[in-house]
mmCIF file of C-alpha atoms in Angstrom:
data_model
loop_
_atom_site.group_PDB
_atom_site.id
_atom_site.type_symbol
_atom_site.label_atom_id
_atom_site.label_comp_id
_atom_site.label_asym_id
_atom_site.label_seq_id
_atom_site.Cartn_x
_atom_site.Cartn_y
_atom_site.Cartn_z
ATOM 1 C CA MET A 30 -0.273 15.872 4.502
ATOM 2 C CA ARG A 31 -1.013 17.682 1.249
ATOM 3 C CA ARG A 32 -4.680 18.519 0.721
ATOM 4 C CA VAL A 33 -6.621 18.611 -2.517
ATOM 5 C CA SER A 34 -10.408 18.815 -2.723
ATOM 6 C CA GLY A 35 -12.421 15.749 -3.610
ATOM 7 C CA TYR A 36 -11.106 12.244 -3.053
ATOM 8 C CA HIS A 37 -7.712 10.643 -2.729
ATOM 9 C CA LEU A 38 -6.706 7.059 -3.323
ATOM 10 C CA ALA A 39 -5.654 4.943 -0.351
ATOM 11 C CA GLN A 40 -3.674 1.753 -0.765
ATOM 12 C CA LEU A 41 -2.696 -1.064 1.553
ATOM 13 C CA ASN A 42 -0.393 -3.859 0.560
ATOM 14 C CA VAL A 43 0.704 -6.694 2.777
ATOM 15 C CA GLY A 44 3.311 -9.408 2.663
ATOM 16 C CA LEU A 45 4.382 -12.483 4.577
ATOM 17 C CA ALA A 46 8.083 -12.051 5.279
ATOM 18 C CA ARG A 47 10.392 -15.018 4.722
ATOM 19 C CA ALA A 48 12.376 -14.190 7.876
ATOM 20 C CA ALA A 49 12.786 -11.685 10.695
ATOM 21 C CA THR A 50 13.578 -8.136 9.619
ATOM 22 C CA ASP A 51 17.044 -8.344 11.216
ATOM 23 C CA SER A 52 17.958 -11.544 9.336
ATOM 24 C CA PRO A 53 20.339 -11.754 6.357
ATOM 25 C CA VAL A 54 17.385 -12.903 4.203
ATOM 26 C CA MET A 55 15.610 -9.563 4.720
ATOM 27 C CA ALA A 56 18.711 -7.325 4.691
ATOM 28 C CA GLY A 57 18.318 -6.155 1.083
ATOM 29 C CA PHE A 58 14.685 -5.279 1.637
ATOM 30 C CA MET A 59 15.291 -3.481 4.921
ATOM 31 C CA THR A 60 18.123 -1.332 3.554
ATOM 32 C CA GLY A 61 15.929 -0.259 0.655
ATOM 33 C CA ILE A 62 12.876 0.864 2.610
ATOM 34 C CA GLU A 63 14.136 4.349 3.451
ATOM 35 C CA PRO A 64 15.356 5.210 -0.085
ATOM 36 C CA VAL A 65 12.121 3.911 -1.659
ATOM 37 C CA ASN A 66 10.009 5.809 0.878
ATOM 38 C CA ALA A 67 12.007 8.983 0.244
ATOM 39 C CA LEU A 68 11.294 8.641 -3.478
ATOM 40 C CA ALA A 69 7.597 8.106 -2.781
ATOM 41 C CA ASP A 70 7.476 11.112 -0.459
ATOM 42 C CA ALA A 71 8.861 13.328 -3.251
ATOM 43 C CA GLU A 72 6.679 11.844 -6.004
ATOM 44 C CA PRO A 73 4.008 14.060 -7.618
ATOM 45 C CA GLY A 74 0.654 13.050 -6.173
ATOM 46 C CA PHE A 75 1.980 11.567 -2.920
ATOM 47 C CA VAL A 76 -0.110 12.610 0.104
ATOM 48 C CA TRP A 77 0.713 10.406 3.138
ATOM 49 C CA ARG A 78 2.135 7.061 4.247
ATOM 50 C CA LEU A 79 1.815 4.963 7.367
ATOM 51 C CA GLN A 80 4.798 5.141 9.702
ATOM 52 C CA ASP A 81 5.338 3.495 13.052
ATOM 53 C CA GLY A 82 8.219 5.485 14.531
ATOM 54 C CA ASP A 83 10.198 2.364 15.474
ATOM 55 C CA GLY A 84 11.938 1.732 12.174
ATOM 56 C CA PRO A 85 11.806 2.502 8.498
ATOM 57 C CA GLY A 86 8.238 2.844 7.291
ATOM 58 C CA ALA A 87 5.781 0.663 9.145
ATOM 59 C CA THR A 88 8.128 -2.288 9.602
ATOM 60 C CA SER A 89 7.393 -2.944 13.269
ATOM 61 C CA LEU A 90 3.602 -3.006 12.849
ATOM 62 C CA ARG A 91 2.444 -6.631 12.841
ATOM 63 C CA PRO A 92 -1.364 -6.581 12.942
ATOM 64 C CA ARG A 93 -1.793 -10.239 11.978
ATOM 65 C CA GLY A 94 1.297 -12.056 13.165
ATOM 66 C CA PRO A 95 5.084 -11.773 13.322
ATOM 67 C CA ASP A 96 5.664 -12.313 9.587
ATOM 68 C CA PHE A 97 2.794 -10.082 8.363
ATOM 69 C CA MET A 98 4.160 -6.754 7.094
ATOM 70 C CA VAL A 99 2.130 -3.777 5.888
ATOM 71 C CA ASN A 100 2.548 -0.711 3.716
ATOM 72 C CA MET A 101 -0.190 1.891 3.479
ATOM 73 C CA SER A 102 -0.275 5.252 1.719
ATOM 74 C CA VAL A 103 -2.572 7.869 0.211
ATOM 75 C CA TRP A 104 -2.182 9.410 -3.251
ATOM 76 C CA GLU A 105 -3.952 12.195 -5.122
ATOM 77 C CA SER A 106 -4.994 9.844 -7.930
ATOM 78 C CA LEU A 107 -4.831 6.329 -9.282
ATOM 79 C CA GLY A 108 -2.474 7.578 -11.996
ATOM 80 C CA ALA A 109 -0.043 9.053 -9.481
ATOM 81 C CA LEU A 110 0.137 5.783 -7.538
ATOM 82 C CA ARG A 111 0.399 3.703 -10.718
ATOM 83 C CA ASP A 112 3.260 5.871 -11.979
ATOM 84 C CA PHE A 113 5.189 5.382 -8.753
ATOM 85 C CA VAL A 114 4.520 1.650 -8.483
ATOM 86 C CA TYR A 115 5.226 0.715 -12.097
ATOM 87 C CA ARG A 116 7.481 3.480 -13.452
ATOM 88 C CA ASN A 117 9.830 4.314 -10.586
ATOM 89 C CA GLY A 118 13.025 2.356 -11.273
ATOM 90 C CA LEU A 119 14.050 1.654 -7.676
ATOM 91 C CA HIS A 120 10.525 0.682 -6.604
ATOM 92 C CA LEU A 121 10.112 -1.495 -9.681
ATOM 93 C CA ASP A 122 13.413 -3.250 -8.896
ATOM 94 C CA PHE A 123 12.095 -4.010 -5.407
ATOM 95 C CA MET A 124 8.854 -5.383 -6.811
ATOM 96 C CA ARG A 125 10.791 -7.651 -9.163
ATOM 97 C CA ARG A 126 12.783 -8.997 -6.191
ATOM 98 C CA ARG A 127 9.828 -9.387 -3.807
ATOM 99 C CA ARG A 128 9.952 -13.213 -3.854
ATOM 100 C CA GLU A 129 13.415 -13.041 -2.256
ATOM 101 C CA TRP A 130 11.840 -11.446 0.819
ATOM 102 C CA PHE A 131 8.154 -12.384 0.819
ATOM 103 C CA HIS A 132 6.137 -15.552 0.325
ATOM 104 C CA ARG A 133 3.643 -15.716 -2.535
ATOM 105 C CA MET A 134 0.196 -15.107 -1.108
ATOM 106 C CA ALA A 135 -2.820 -17.132 -2.223
ATOM 107 C CA GLU A 136 -5.151 -14.214 -1.468
ATOM 108 C CA GLU A 137 -5.161 -10.606 -2.621
ATOM 109 C CA HIS A 138 -2.297 -8.673 -1.050
ATOM 110 C CA LEU A 139 -3.120 -5.182 -2.365
ATOM 111 C CA VAL A 140 -6.302 -3.159 -1.966
ATOM 112 C CA LEU A 141 -7.185 0.328 -3.212
ATOM 113 C CA TRP A 142 -10.079 2.538 -2.077
ATOM 114 C CA TRP A 143 -11.149 6.169 -2.247
ATOM 115 C CA VAL A 144 -11.068 8.407 0.831
ATOM 116 C CA PRO A 145 -12.252 11.991 1.193
ATOM 117 C CA ALA A 146 -9.318 14.375 0.752
ATOM 118 C CA GLY A 147 -7.899 15.154 4.167
ATOM 119 C CA HIS A 148 -8.931 11.797 5.664
ATOM 120 C CA THR A 149 -6.060 9.727 7.033
ATOM 121 C CA PRO A 150 -7.028 6.056 7.033
ATOM 122 C CA ASP A 151 -5.872 3.881 9.898
ATOM 123 C CA LEU A 152 -4.594 0.336 9.681
ATOM 124 C CA ASP A 153 -7.939 -1.150 10.778
ATOM 125 C CA GLU A 154 -9.639 0.643 7.883
ATOM 126 C CA GLY A 155 -7.078 -0.698 5.425
ATOM 127 C CA LEU A 156 -7.312 -4.256 6.736
ATOM 128 C CA SER A 157 -11.124 -4.058 6.590
ATOM 129 C CA ARG A 158 -10.921 -3.013 2.931
ATOM 130 C CA LEU A 159 -8.517 -5.881 2.210
ATOM 131 C CA ASP A 160 -10.881 -8.335 3.915
ATOM 132 C CA LEU A 161 -13.779 -6.914 1.876
ATOM 133 C CA LEU A 162 -11.848 -7.368 -1.369
ATOM 134 C CA ARG A 163 -10.894 -10.916 -0.413
ATOM 135 C CA SER A 164 -14.435 -11.909 0.563
ATOM 136 C CA GLN A 165 -16.505 -10.097 -2.087
ATOM 137 C CA GLY A 166 -14.142 -9.283 -4.934
ATOM 138 C CA PRO A 167 -13.535 -5.859 -6.483
ATOM 139 C CA SER A 168 -16.120 -3.151 -5.873
ATOM 140 C CA ALA A 169 -16.220 0.620 -5.495
ATOM 141 C CA LEU A 170 -15.308 0.077 -1.819
ATOM 142 C CA ALA A 171 -12.253 -2.134 -2.367
ATOM 143 C CA PHE A 172 -10.508 -2.717 -5.701
ATOM 144 C CA THR A 173 -7.191 -3.360 -7.458
ATOM 145 C CA PHE A 174 -5.110 -1.885 -10.261
ATOM 146 C CA HIS A 175 -6.552 -4.577 -12.555
ATOM 147 C CA ASN A 176 -10.164 -3.723 -11.620
ATOM 148 C CA PRO A 177 -10.138 0.004 -10.788
ATOM 149 C CA TYR A 178 -13.144 2.126 -9.858
ATOM 150 C CA GLN A 179 -13.571 5.878 -10.345
ATOM 151 C CA ALA A 180 -13.573 8.222 -7.380
ATOM 152 C CA PRO A 181 -17.094 8.772 -6.054
ATOM 153 C CA ALA A 182 -19.056 11.935 -6.741
ATOM 154 C CA ALA A 183 -18.345 14.619 -4.144
ATOM 155 C CA ALA A 184 -21.775 14.141 -2.553
ATOM 156 C CA THR A 185 -21.319 10.394 -2.068
ATOM 157 C CA ALA A 186 -20.145 9.365 1.390
ATOM 158 C CA MET A 187 -17.753 6.433 1.699
ATOM 159 C CA PRO A 188 -18.637 4.124 4.618
ATOM 160 C CA ARG A 189 -15.804 3.088 6.879
#
C-alpha cells in the first residue's frame, strides 16, 4: 500500500449478478476483471484494493448472498478515483455494459468515505458505510460522486 499523509478516499460498490460467475452470462465481465484491476493498480492515486485470493479481485466474497458481488478500493483523492472511473476507457466500457451482467439496484450501490492514510478498511466497514448512506443519505461519513464531501481536517477522527 502506498502511504501519503492525511486522508485517503475509500470506495465500495456492489452489484447483484445476473448469473453465476462461471456462466456464459458473466463470461465477459469475468474475463475483464484482471485487466481492469491491473489498470487501476497502475493508475496515479491508487492505494489499495480488496482481494480474496480465490479469483480475480474479490469475486468469491459474497457477504450478502450468492449473487451479491463487491469491489472495494482506496485512492489518494476523489479526483484520482473519478479519473479512473470516468476517464479510463476500458473501465468506462465495463460501466456502460454493466446491465449485461448486473441487475439494476433500487438502492445506492456505491459509497465513498474518507479514511486516515495508512488505514485499510475491511468489508464490514464498507458495508456499514453503504448501509449508512442508504438509511440516512449523503453525509461526511458516507457519500457519493454526486454529493461529495471534503476530507476531514487532520485532527478530526473518523468513527468506524
